[in-house]
PDB file of C-alpha atoms in Angstrom:
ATOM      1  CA  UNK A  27      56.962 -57.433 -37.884  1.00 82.00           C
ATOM      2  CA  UNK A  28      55.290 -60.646 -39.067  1.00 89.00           C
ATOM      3  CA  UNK A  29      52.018 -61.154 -40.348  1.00 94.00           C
ATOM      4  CA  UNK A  30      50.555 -64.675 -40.852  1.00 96.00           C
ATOM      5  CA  UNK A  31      46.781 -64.555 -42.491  1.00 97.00           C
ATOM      6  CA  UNK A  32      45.138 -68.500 -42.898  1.00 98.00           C
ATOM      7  CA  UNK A  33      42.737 -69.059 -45.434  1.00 98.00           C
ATOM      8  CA  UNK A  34      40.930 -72.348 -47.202  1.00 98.00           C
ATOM      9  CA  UNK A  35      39.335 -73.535 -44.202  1.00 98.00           C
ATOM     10  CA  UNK A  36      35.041 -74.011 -44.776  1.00 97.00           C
ATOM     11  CA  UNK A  37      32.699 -76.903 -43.953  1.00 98.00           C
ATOM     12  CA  UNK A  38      33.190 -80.271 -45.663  1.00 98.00           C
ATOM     13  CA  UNK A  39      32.118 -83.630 -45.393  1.00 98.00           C
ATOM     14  CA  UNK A  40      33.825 -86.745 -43.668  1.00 98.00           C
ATOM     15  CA  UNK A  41      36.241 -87.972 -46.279  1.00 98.00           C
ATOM     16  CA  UNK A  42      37.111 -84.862 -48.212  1.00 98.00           C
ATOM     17  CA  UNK A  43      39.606 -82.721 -48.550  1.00 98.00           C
ATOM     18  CA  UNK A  44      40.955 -79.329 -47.967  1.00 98.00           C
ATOM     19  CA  UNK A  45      43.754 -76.732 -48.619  1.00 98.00           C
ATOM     20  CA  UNK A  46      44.809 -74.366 -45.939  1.00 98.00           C
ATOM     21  CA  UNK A  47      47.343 -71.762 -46.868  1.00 98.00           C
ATOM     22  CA  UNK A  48      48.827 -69.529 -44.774  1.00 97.00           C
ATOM     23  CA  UNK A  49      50.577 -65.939 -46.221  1.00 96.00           C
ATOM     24  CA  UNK A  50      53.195 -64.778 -44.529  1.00 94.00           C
ATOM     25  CA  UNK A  51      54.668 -61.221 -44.313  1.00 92.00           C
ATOM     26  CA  UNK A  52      58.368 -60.455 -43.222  1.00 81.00           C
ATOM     27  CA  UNK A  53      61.305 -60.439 -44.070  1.00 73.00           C
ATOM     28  CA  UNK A  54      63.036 -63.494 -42.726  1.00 75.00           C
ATOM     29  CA  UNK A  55      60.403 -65.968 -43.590  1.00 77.00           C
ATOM     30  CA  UNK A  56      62.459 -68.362 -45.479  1.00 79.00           C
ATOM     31  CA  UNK A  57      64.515 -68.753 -42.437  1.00 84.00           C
ATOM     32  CA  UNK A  58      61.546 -69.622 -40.417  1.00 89.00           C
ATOM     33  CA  UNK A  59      59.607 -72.908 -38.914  1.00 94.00           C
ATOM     34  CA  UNK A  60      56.188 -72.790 -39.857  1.00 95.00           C
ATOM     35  CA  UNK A  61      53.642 -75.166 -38.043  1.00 97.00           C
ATOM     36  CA  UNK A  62      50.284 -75.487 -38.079  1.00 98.00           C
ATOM     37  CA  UNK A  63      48.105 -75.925 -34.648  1.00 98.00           C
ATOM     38  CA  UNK A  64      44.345 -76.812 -33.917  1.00 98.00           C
ATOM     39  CA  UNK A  65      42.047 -76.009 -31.208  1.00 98.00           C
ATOM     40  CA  UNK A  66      38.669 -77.812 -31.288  1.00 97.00           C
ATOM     41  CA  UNK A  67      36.176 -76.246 -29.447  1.00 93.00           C
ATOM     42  CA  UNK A  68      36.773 -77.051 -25.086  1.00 95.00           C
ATOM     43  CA  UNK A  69      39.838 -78.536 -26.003  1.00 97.00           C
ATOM     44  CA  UNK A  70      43.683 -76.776 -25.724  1.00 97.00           C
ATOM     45  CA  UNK A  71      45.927 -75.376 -29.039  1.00 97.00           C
ATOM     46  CA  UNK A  72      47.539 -78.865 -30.388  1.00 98.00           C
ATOM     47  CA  UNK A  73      50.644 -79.272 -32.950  1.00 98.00           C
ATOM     48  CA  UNK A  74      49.506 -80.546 -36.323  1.00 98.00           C
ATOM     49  CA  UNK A  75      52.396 -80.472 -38.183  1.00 98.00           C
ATOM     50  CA  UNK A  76      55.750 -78.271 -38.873  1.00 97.00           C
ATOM     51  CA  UNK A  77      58.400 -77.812 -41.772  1.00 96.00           C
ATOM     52  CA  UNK A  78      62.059 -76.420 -41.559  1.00 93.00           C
ATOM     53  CA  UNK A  79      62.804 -73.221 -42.884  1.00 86.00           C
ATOM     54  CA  UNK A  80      63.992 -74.885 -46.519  1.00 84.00           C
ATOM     55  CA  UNK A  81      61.396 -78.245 -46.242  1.00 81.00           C
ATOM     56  CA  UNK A  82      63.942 -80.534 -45.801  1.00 84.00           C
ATOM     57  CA  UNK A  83      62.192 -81.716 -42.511  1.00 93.00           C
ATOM     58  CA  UNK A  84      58.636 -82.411 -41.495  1.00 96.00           C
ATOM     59  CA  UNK A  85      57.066 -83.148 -38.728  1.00 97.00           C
ATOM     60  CA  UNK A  86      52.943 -84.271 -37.722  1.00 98.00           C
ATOM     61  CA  UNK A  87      51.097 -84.975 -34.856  1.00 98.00           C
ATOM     62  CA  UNK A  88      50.421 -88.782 -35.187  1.00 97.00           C
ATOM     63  CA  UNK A  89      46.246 -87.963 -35.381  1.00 97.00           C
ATOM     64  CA  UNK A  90      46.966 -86.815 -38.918  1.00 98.00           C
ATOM     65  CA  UNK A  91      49.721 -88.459 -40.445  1.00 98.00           C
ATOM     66  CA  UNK A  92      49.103 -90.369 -43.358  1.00 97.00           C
ATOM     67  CA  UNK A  93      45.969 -87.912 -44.153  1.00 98.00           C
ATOM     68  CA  UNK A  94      47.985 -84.663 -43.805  1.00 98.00           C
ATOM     69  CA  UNK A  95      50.821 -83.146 -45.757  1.00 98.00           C
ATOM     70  CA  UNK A  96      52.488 -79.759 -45.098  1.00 98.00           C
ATOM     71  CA  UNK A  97      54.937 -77.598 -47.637  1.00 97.00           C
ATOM     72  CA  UNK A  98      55.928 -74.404 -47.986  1.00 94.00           C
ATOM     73  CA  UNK A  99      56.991 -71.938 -50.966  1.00 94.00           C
ATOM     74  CA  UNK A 100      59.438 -69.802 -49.848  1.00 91.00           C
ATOM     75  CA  UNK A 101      59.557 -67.638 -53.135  1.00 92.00           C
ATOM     76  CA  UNK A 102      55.600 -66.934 -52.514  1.00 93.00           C
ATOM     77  CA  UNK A 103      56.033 -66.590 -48.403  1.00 93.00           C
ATOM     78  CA  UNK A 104      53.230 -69.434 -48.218  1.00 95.00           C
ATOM     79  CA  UNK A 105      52.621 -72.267 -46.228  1.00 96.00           C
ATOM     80  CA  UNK A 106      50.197 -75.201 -46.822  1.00 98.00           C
ATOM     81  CA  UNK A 107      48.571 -77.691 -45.340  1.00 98.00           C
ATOM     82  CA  UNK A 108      46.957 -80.462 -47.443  1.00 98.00           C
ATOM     83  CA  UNK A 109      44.254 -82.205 -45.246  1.00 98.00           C
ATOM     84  CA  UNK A 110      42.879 -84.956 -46.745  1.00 98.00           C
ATOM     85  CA  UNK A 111      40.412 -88.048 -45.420  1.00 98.00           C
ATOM     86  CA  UNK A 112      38.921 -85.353 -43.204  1.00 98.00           C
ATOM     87  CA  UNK A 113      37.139 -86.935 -40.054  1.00 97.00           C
ATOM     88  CA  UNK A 114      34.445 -85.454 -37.739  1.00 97.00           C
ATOM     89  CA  UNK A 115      37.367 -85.000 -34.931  1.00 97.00           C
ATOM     90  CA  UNK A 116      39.618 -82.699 -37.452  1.00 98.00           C
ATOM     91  CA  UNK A 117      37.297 -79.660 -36.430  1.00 98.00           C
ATOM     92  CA  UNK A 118      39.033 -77.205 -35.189  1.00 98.00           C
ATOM     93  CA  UNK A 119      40.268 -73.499 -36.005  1.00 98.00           C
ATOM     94  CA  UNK A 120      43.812 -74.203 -37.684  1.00 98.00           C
ATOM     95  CA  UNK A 121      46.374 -71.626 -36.838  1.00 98.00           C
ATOM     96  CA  UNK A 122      49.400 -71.109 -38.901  1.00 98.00           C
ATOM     97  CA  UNK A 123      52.493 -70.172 -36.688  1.00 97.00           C
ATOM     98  CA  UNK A 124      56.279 -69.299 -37.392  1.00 94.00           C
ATOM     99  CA  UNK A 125      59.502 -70.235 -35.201  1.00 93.00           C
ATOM    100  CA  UNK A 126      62.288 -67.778 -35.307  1.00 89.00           C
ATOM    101  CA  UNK A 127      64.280 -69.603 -33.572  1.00 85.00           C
ATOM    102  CA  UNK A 128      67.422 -72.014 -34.133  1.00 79.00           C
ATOM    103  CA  UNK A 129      66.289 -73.135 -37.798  1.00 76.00           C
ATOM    104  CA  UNK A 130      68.727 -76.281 -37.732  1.00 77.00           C
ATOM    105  CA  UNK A 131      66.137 -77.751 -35.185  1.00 83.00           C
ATOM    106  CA  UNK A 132      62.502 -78.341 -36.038  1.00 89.00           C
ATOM    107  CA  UNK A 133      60.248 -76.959 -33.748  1.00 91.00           C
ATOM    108  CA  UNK A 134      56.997 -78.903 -32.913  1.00 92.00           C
ATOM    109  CA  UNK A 135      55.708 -77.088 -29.228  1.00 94.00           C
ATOM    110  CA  UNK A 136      53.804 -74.566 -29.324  1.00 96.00           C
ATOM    111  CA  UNK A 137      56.123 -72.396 -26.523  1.00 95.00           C
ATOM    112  CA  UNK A 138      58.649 -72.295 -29.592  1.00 95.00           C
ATOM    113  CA  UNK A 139      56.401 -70.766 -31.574  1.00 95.00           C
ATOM    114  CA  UNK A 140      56.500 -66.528 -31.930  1.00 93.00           C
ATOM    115  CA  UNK A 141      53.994 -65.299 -34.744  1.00 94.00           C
ATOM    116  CA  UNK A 142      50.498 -66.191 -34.914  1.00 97.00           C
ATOM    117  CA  UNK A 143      47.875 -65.829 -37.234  1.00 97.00           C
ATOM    118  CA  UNK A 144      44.253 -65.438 -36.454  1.00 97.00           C
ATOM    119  CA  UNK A 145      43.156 -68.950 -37.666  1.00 98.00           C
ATOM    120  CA  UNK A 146      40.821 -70.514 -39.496  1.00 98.00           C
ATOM    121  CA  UNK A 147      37.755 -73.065 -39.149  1.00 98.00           C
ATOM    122  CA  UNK A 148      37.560 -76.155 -40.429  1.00 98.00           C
ATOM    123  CA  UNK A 149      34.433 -77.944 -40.045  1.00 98.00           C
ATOM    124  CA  UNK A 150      33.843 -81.430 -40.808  1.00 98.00           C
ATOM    125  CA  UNK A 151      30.487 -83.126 -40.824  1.00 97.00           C
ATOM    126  CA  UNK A 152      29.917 -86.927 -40.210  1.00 93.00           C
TER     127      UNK A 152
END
């Protein structure tokens, strides 16, 4: 079984900055994809970002690159996702997610995800 609990999301303003981390529980998270995915409110799940199992390999949805940076801690079971020049449009509950599939290809959709965690809101005010 694997567990994923988010946490660090809150209310900032446009321009800040937040840290989302994401615990994971299970034995075969170092072997995992993680991603992170948003849903704003009337609007589907979408891929923010993802990392390979040892963070060789990222991945981000092209809304956030440059302002976004994902890693991972594999001795802690932790994922994080650095979200910085936060705009009005970045609201959104952010859901960590792992991939237990084929780790030598990094997973972006959200099909290929199979562990979900509950989320988390981020709220950014203009």
């Amino acid at each position: 079984q694997v567990q994923l609990v988010e946490s660090g999301g809150g209310l900032v303003q446009a321009g800040g900055s937040l840290r989302l981390s994401c615990a994971v529980s299970g034995r075969m998270f170092s072997g995992y994809t993680m991603g992170w995915f948003r849903q704003a409110p009337g609007k589907e799940r979408e891929f923010v970002s993802a990392i390979r199992w040892n963070g060789g390999s990222t991945a981000y949805a092209d809304s956030v690159k440059g302002r976004f940076t994902i890693s991972r801690d594999n001795a802690k079971s932790m994922v994080y996702l650095q979200v910085d020049i936060l705009k009005p449009e970045d609201t959104a509950v952010y859901y960590c997610a792992a991939s237990s599939r084929w780790a030598a290809v990094l997973r972006t959709h959200e099909y290929e995800f199979d562990y979900w965690g509950q989320g988390t809101q981020v709220t950014v005010s203009s």
